[in-house]
Amino acid sequence: MTTNDFIPKKKLDLPEKGSFKWKAPSNIALVKYWGKLEHQIPANPSISFTLDACATTTKVTFEKLTKPSEGFSFDLIFEGSKKESFKPKINTFFERVQEYLPFLRAYHFTIETSNSFPHSSGIASSASGMAALSLCLLSIERSANREMSDAQFDKKASFLARLGSGSACRSIKGDLIQWGNHQGIPESSDLFGINYPFEVHPIFKNYHDTILLVHKGEKVVSSTVGHGLMQGHPFAKNRFQQAHDNLQKLKDVFSKGDLDQFMALVESEALTLHAMMMSSSPYFILMHPNTLRIINKIWEFRKTTQTPICFTLDAGANVHVLYPETVKEKAIQFIQDQLVVYCENGHYICDRIGNGAKELKV
Ligand code: PMV
């Protein structure tokens, strides 16, 4: 498929007004996307668990303008109040997707959005937020094009979400989503996420992710800047190759349910992501001292109790603690007894693998 396939071919008989509402989850990458090319094309393939509890709910109300606007006409309401500071990001997103949603200038939009997790929790809302917004906007097109199948809808929603925030393309469906061309994965694409097409052992169903909120403030360096620093990075070539290799290795790991290999690979990916940040120019560190304390505690607990519990990190200080359903009680007890002390105000979020976005009644 090419980008052209996402441009509507027929003239759409668009509604005068209406509204759509979607709830889209966040996701946590196992093999990390870090580095991008033009038009939000990833420098390497990635794979993630779709989450369940951490989600953004967005309602888009639209009404036809008497004449198409020059710029984009929209209001942005975040958790009940107008939020002007979010508008430039939405405007950039509209610019990137207007070719694929050619009706954007024909309407005034009211975008009401809220997150299930606290705003300043250090959890990025861009993946769930861009996924929810893309689903609402694409629902307008679908209402005027009943020929669009569910599969086409999901693919295009992922394609649009990627243009808002790369990892958002992995937040449309569940529960294991792969994004980015990979030789060993036939349907893989740089343009959208796909359901992982190979066998996955039941141990990976109902996997848990307890998110330890180590630092809730703003990150010192944004993901956009971080991705950019992979250009000309001395280790970039090897890192991108490593991501390809790790995805290949995961095929066996997933089919066999090999938790030891899974944990080794996922932790290595997390540390490599941060190693790339620490070795870019300029260099930076997003981990905090408590991030490292938690990692060491997890290693110690795993060694002494043989419990299959591991960590991963996103581009921040928070720690995602991953474990299968079979050790849930033990893991929660350990987290409460030994890890919560390292969380800001003792805050953490119990999440688990989920099934993707849902349309809600307006
Ligand atoms: O989607 P972005 O541009 O916010 O980048 C996300 C990058 C990581 O979260 C660090 C890794 C990933 O694959 O999600």
Coordinates of C-alpha atoms and ligand atoms in Angstrom, one line a residue:
M1 CA 0.0 0.0 0.0
T2 CA 1.1 3.6 -0.6
T3 CA 0.0 6.9 0.9
N4 CA -2.2 7.4 -2.2
D5 CA -4.5 4.5 -1.1
F6 CA -5.6 6.7 1.8
I7 CA -6.9 9.6 -0.3
P8 CA -10.7 9.2 -0.8
K9 CA -11.4 8.5 -4.4
K10 CA -15.0 9.4 -4.6
K11 CA -16.7 12.7 -3.8
L12 CA -18.2 12.3 -0.3
D13 CA -21.8 13.2 0.5
L14 CA -20.9 14.7 3.9
P15 CA -23.3 15.3 6.8
E16 CA -24.2 18.9 7.8
K17 CA -23.4 18.2 11.4
G18 CA -22.9 15.5 13.9
S19 CA -20.6 14.1 16.6
F20 CA -18.5 11.1 17.2
K21 CA -16.9 9.8 20.4
W22 CA -14.0 7.4 20.8
K23 CA -11.9 6.0 23.7
A24 CA -8.4 5.0 22.6
P25 CA -5.8 3.4 24.9
S26 CA -2.2 4.1 25.4
N27 CA 0.4 1.4 24.5
I28 CA 3.8 0.3 25.8
A29 CA 6.5 -0.7 23.3
L30 CA 8.5 -3.9 23.8
V31 CA 10.8 -3.2 20.8
K32 CA 11.2 0.6 20.8
Y33 CA 10.7 3.1 18.0
W34 CA 13.4 5.7 18.3
G35 CA 14.4 7.7 15.3
K36 CA 12.3 8.8 12.4
L37 CA 12.4 10.0 8.8
E38 CA 10.3 12.5 7.0
H39 CA 6.5 12.2 7.2
Q40 CA 6.6 10.2 10.5
I41 CA 8.2 7.2 8.9
P42 CA 10.0 5.1 11.6
A43 CA 13.7 4.5 11.3
N44 CA 13.1 1.0 12.7
P45 CA 10.2 -1.4 13.3
S46 CA 8.6 -1.7 16.7
I47 CA 6.0 -3.7 18.6
S48 CA 3.8 -2.9 21.6
F49 CA 1.3 -4.2 24.0
T50 CA -1.9 -2.1 23.8
L51 CA -2.9 -1.0 27.2
D52 CA -6.4 -0.9 28.8
A53 CA -6.8 1.5 31.7
C54 CA -4.7 4.4 30.4
A55 CA -6.8 5.9 27.7
T56 CA -8.0 9.2 26.1
T57 CA -11.7 9.8 25.4
T58 CA -12.4 12.3 22.7
K59 CA -15.7 13.7 21.3
V60 CA -15.6 15.6 18.1
T61 CA -18.7 17.7 17.3
F62 CA -18.7 19.1 13.7
E63 CA -20.9 21.6 11.9
K64 CA -20.5 22.7 8.2
L65 CA -19.3 26.3 7.8
T66 CA -21.1 28.5 5.3
K67 CA -17.9 28.8 3.4
P68 CA -14.7 26.7 3.8
S69 CA -12.3 28.4 6.3
E70 CA -8.8 29.5 5.3
G71 CA -7.2 27.9 8.3
F72 CA -8.7 25.1 10.3
S73 CA -11.7 26.1 12.5
F74 CA -11.8 24.3 15.8
D75 CA -12.1 24.7 19.6
L76 CA -10.1 22.5 21.9
I77 CA -11.6 21.6 25.3
F78 CA -9.4 19.6 27.6
E79 CA -11.0 18.1 30.8
G80 CA -13.8 20.7 30.7
S81 CA -11.8 23.9 30.0
K82 CA -10.6 25.5 26.8
K83 CA -6.9 24.7 26.2
E84 CA -5.2 27.1 23.8
S85 CA -1.8 25.6 24.3
F86 CA -2.8 22.3 22.7
K87 CA -4.1 23.9 19.6
P88 CA -0.8 24.2 17.6
K89 CA -0.2 20.5 17.9
I90 CA -3.8 19.8 16.6
N91 CA -3.2 22.4 13.8
T92 CA 0.0 20.6 12.7
F93 CA -1.9 17.3 12.7
F94 CA -4.7 18.8 10.6
E95 CA -2.2 20.1 8.1
R96 CA -0.6 16.6 7.9
V97 CA -3.8 14.7 7.4
Q98 CA -5.9 17.2 5.3
E99 CA -4.9 15.4 2.0
Y100 CA -6.5 12.2 3.4
L101 CA -9.5 13.9 5.1
P102 CA -10.3 16.5 2.5
F103 CA -13.3 17.8 4.4
L104 CA -11.4 19.3 7.3
R105 CA -11.8 22.9 6.1
A106 CA -15.5 22.5 5.5
Y107 CA -16.4 22.2 9.2
H108 CA -16.0 23.9 12.5
F109 CA -15.0 21.3 15.1
T110 CA -15.4 21.2 18.8
I111 CA -12.9 18.7 20.2
E112 CA -13.6 17.7 23.8
T113 CA -10.9 15.4 25.3
S114 CA -9.9 13.9 28.6
N115 CA -7.5 11.3 29.9
S116 CA -8.1 8.5 32.3
F117 CA -4.8 9.2 33.9
P118 CA -3.8 12.4 35.7
H119 CA -2.5 15.1 33.4
S120 CA 0.9 15.6 34.9
S121 CA 1.6 11.9 35.6
G122 CA 4.5 11.8 33.2
I123 CA 2.5 9.4 31.0
A124 CA 2.4 10.6 27.4
S125 CA -1.1 11.2 26.2
S126 CA 0.0 11.7 22.6
A127 CA -0.5 8.1 21.5
S128 CA -4.0 7.7 23.0
G129 CA -4.9 11.3 22.2
M130 CA -3.9 11.2 18.5
A131 CA -5.5 7.8 18.1
A132 CA -8.9 8.9 19.6
L133 CA -8.9 12.1 17.5
S134 CA -8.1 10.2 14.3
L135 CA -10.9 7.7 14.9
C136 CA -13.4 10.6 15.5
L137 CA -12.4 12.4 12.2
L138 CA -12.3 9.2 10.2
S139 CA -15.8 8.3 11.5
I140 CA -17.0 11.4 9.6
E141 CA -15.6 10.0 6.4
R142 CA -17.1 6.6 7.1
S143 CA -20.5 8.1 7.7
A144 CA -20.4 9.3 4.1
N145 CA -18.8 6.2 2.7
R146 CA -20.6 3.1 3.8
E147 CA -18.3 1.0 1.5
M148 CA -15.4 1.4 3.9
S149 CA -14.9 -2.0 5.6
D150 CA -13.9 -2.3 9.2
A151 CA -10.4 -3.5 8.1
Q152 CA -10.0 -0.4 5.9
F153 CA -11.2 1.8 8.7
D154 CA -8.8 0.4 11.2
K155 CA -5.9 0.7 8.8
K156 CA -6.6 4.3 7.8
A157 CA -7.2 5.3 11.5
S158 CA -3.8 3.9 12.3
F159 CA -2.3 5.7 9.3
L160 CA -3.8 9.0 10.4
A161 CA -2.8 8.5 14.0
R162 CA 0.8 7.9 13.0
L163 CA 0.9 11.3 11.3
G164 CA -0.1 12.8 14.7
S165 CA 2.4 10.9 16.8
G166 CA 4.3 7.9 15.5
S167 CA 3.5 5.5 18.3
A168 CA -0.2 6.4 18.1
C169 CA -0.6 4.1 15.2
R170 CA -0.2 1.2 17.6
S171 CA -3.2 2.5 19.7
I172 CA -6.1 1.6 17.4
K173 CA -6.3 -2.1 17.9
G174 CA -5.1 -4.7 20.5
D175 CA -3.5 -6.6 21.9
L176 CA -0.1 -6.9 20.3
I177 CA 0.7 -4.4 17.5
Q178 CA 3.6 -4.2 15.2
W179 CA 4.6 -1.2 13.1
G180 CA 7.3 -0.7 10.6
N181 CA 8.6 -2.7 7.6
H182 CA 10.3 -5.9 8.7
Q183 CA 11.5 -8.6 6.3
G184 CA 10.2 -11.4 8.4
I185 CA 6.7 -10.0 8.9
P186 CA 4.9 -10.1 5.5
E187 CA 2.1 -7.5 6.0
S188 CA 4.3 -5.1 8.0
S189 CA 4.3 -1.5 7.0
D190 CA 5.9 1.8 7.8
L191 CA 2.6 3.5 7.2
F192 CA 0.4 1.8 9.9
G193 CA 0.3 -0.7 12.7
I194 CA -0.8 -4.3 12.2
N195 CA -2.0 -7.1 14.5
Y196 CA 1.0 -9.3 15.2
P197 CA 0.4 -12.0 12.7
F198 CA 2.2 -15.0 14.3
E199 CA 1.4 -17.4 17.1
V200 CA 1.4 -16.0 20.6
H201 CA 1.6 -18.3 23.6
P202 CA -1.3 -17.9 26.1
I203 CA 1.2 -16.7 28.8
F204 CA 1.3 -13.4 27.0
K205 CA -2.5 -13.0 27.2
N206 CA -3.6 -10.8 30.1
Y207 CA -0.1 -9.6 30.7
H208 CA 0.0 -6.9 33.3
D209 CA 1.7 -3.5 33.3
T210 CA 1.9 -1.6 36.6
I211 CA 3.2 1.9 35.8
L212 CA 5.3 3.4 38.6
L213 CA 5.0 7.1 38.5
V214 CA 8.6 8.1 39.5
H215 CA 8.4 11.6 38.2
K216 CA 5.3 13.4 37.2
G217 CA 6.7 16.6 35.8
E218 CA 7.6 17.7 32.2
K219 CA 10.3 15.8 30.5
V220 CA 13.6 17.7 30.0
V221 CA 13.7 16.7 26.3
S222 CA 10.6 15.9 24.2
S223 CA 10.3 12.7 22.1
T224 CA 10.3 14.8 18.9
V225 CA 13.8 16.2 19.8
G226 CA 14.9 12.8 20.9
H227 CA 13.9 11.2 17.6
G228 CA 15.7 13.9 15.7
L229 CA 18.9 13.3 17.6
M230 CA 19.1 9.8 16.1
Q231 CA 20.1 11.5 12.8
G232 CA 23.8 11.3 12.6
H233 CA 23.9 9.4 15.9
P234 CA 27.2 7.3 16.0
F235 CA 25.3 4.1 17.0
A236 CA 22.1 4.7 14.9
K237 CA 22.9 2.1 12.2
N238 CA 23.5 -0.7 14.7
R239 CA 20.6 0.3 16.8
F240 CA 18.2 0.1 13.9
Q241 CA 19.5 -3.3 12.9
Q242 CA 19.2 -4.4 16.5
A243 CA 15.5 -3.6 16.5
H244 CA 15.0 -5.7 13.3
D245 CA 16.9 -8.6 15.0
N246 CA 15.0 -8.3 18.2
L247 CA 11.7 -8.5 16.3
Q248 CA 12.9 -11.6 14.6
K249 CA 13.9 -13.1 17.9
L250 CA 10.5 -12.3 19.4
K251 CA 8.8 -14.7 16.9
D252 CA 10.2 -17.7 18.7
V253 CA 9.8 -16.1 22.1
F254 CA 6.2 -15.4 21.6
S255 CA 5.3 -18.8 20.1
K256 CA 7.2 -20.8 22.8
G257 CA 6.2 -18.5 25.7
D258 CA 9.8 -18.2 26.6
L259 CA 9.6 -15.7 29.5
D260 CA 13.3 -15.6 30.2
Q261 CA 14.1 -14.6 26.7
F262 CA 11.2 -12.2 26.7
M263 CA 12.4 -10.4 29.8
A264 CA 16.0 -10.2 28.6
L265 CA 14.9 -8.8 25.3
V266 CA 12.4 -6.2 26.7
E267 CA 14.8 -4.9 29.4
S268 CA 17.7 -4.7 26.9
E269 CA 15.4 -2.7 24.5
A270 CA 14.5 -0.2 27.4
L271 CA 18.1 0.3 28.4
T272 CA 19.2 0.7 24.8
L273 CA 16.6 3.4 24.2
H274 CA 18.0 5.3 27.2
A275 CA 21.6 4.5 26.1
M276 CA 20.8 6.2 22.8
M277 CA 19.7 9.3 24.6
M278 CA 22.8 9.3 26.8
S279 CA 25.0 9.0 23.7
S280 CA 23.4 11.5 21.4
S281 CA 24.7 14.9 20.8
P282 CA 23.6 16.8 22.9
Y283 CA 23.2 13.9 25.4
F284 CA 20.5 13.8 28.0
I285 CA 19.2 11.6 30.8
L286 CA 15.5 11.0 31.4
M287 CA 15.9 8.4 34.1
H288 CA 15.8 9.5 37.7
P289 CA 17.7 8.0 40.7
N290 CA 14.5 6.2 41.7
T291 CA 14.2 4.7 38.2
L292 CA 17.5 2.9 38.8
R293 CA 16.6 1.9 42.4
I294 CA 13.4 0.3 41.1
I295 CA 15.3 -1.6 38.3
N296 CA 17.8 -2.9 40.9
K297 CA 15.0 -4.0 43.2
I298 CA 13.3 -5.9 40.3
W299 CA 16.5 -7.7 39.4
E300 CA 17.1 -8.7 43.0
F301 CA 13.5 -9.9 43.5
R302 CA 13.6 -11.8 40.2
K303 CA 16.9 -13.5 41.2
T304 CA 15.8 -14.5 44.7
T305 CA 12.2 -15.5 44.0
Q306 CA 12.4 -16.7 40.3
T307 CA 9.3 -14.6 39.6
P308 CA 9.0 -13.6 35.9
I309 CA 8.7 -9.9 36.4
C310 CA 10.6 -7.4 34.4
F311 CA 10.6 -3.7 33.5
T312 CA 10.5 -1.5 30.5
L313 CA 10.7 2.3 30.1
D314 CA 9.3 4.8 27.7
A315 CA 10.9 8.2 27.0
G316 CA 10.7 9.3 30.7
A317 CA 11.5 8.4 34.3
N318 CA 8.5 6.2 35.0
V319 CA 8.9 2.4 35.1
H320 CA 6.5 -0.1 33.5
V321 CA 6.6 -3.3 35.5
L322 CA 5.5 -6.2 33.3
Y323 CA 4.4 -9.7 34.5
P324 CA 2.0 -12.5 33.5
E325 CA -1.4 -13.0 35.1
T326 CA -0.1 -16.2 36.7
V327 CA 2.1 -14.2 39.2
K328 CA -0.2 -11.3 39.7
E329 CA -0.7 -11.5 43.5
K330 CA 3.0 -12.0 44.1
A331 CA 4.0 -9.1 41.8
I332 CA 1.5 -6.7 43.3
Q333 CA 2.6 -7.6 46.8
F334 CA 6.3 -7.0 45.8
I335 CA 5.4 -3.6 44.2
Q336 CA 3.5 -2.5 47.2
D337 CA 6.1 -3.6 49.7
Q338 CA 9.3 -2.6 47.9
L339 CA 8.7 -0.3 44.9
V340 CA 5.9 2.1 45.8
V341 CA 8.2 4.0 48.1
Y342 CA 10.1 5.2 45.0
C343 CA 7.1 6.6 43.3
E344 CA 6.2 10.3 43.5
N345 CA 3.6 10.6 46.3
G346 CA 3.3 6.8 46.2
H347 CA 1.4 6.9 42.9
Y348 CA 1.2 4.1 40.5
I349 CA -1.3 2.8 37.9
C350 CA -2.4 -0.8 37.5
D351 CA -2.9 -1.5 33.8
R352 CA -2.9 -4.5 31.6
I353 CA -2.9 -5.5 28.0
G354 CA -6.1 -4.4 26.2
N355 CA -8.1 -4.8 23.0
G356 CA -7.9 -1.4 21.4
A357 CA -10.1 1.6 20.9
K358 CA -13.9 1.6 21.3
E359 CA -16.5 3.9 19.8
L360 CA -18.8 5.3 22.5
K361 CA -22.4 6.6 22.3
V362 CA -22.6 10.4 22.1
Ligands
PMV1 O1 5.3 8.5 19.2 P1 6.3 9.3 19.8 O2 6.9 10.2 18.8 O3 5.9 10.0 21.1 O4 7.6 8.4 20.2 C1 7.5 7.4 21.2 C2 8.8 6.8 21.4 C3 8.9 5.7 22.6 O5 7.7 5.8 23.4 C4 10.1 6.0 23.4 C5 9.0 4.3 22.0 C6 7.8 3.7 21.4 O6 8.0 2.9 20.5 O7 6.7 3.9 21.8

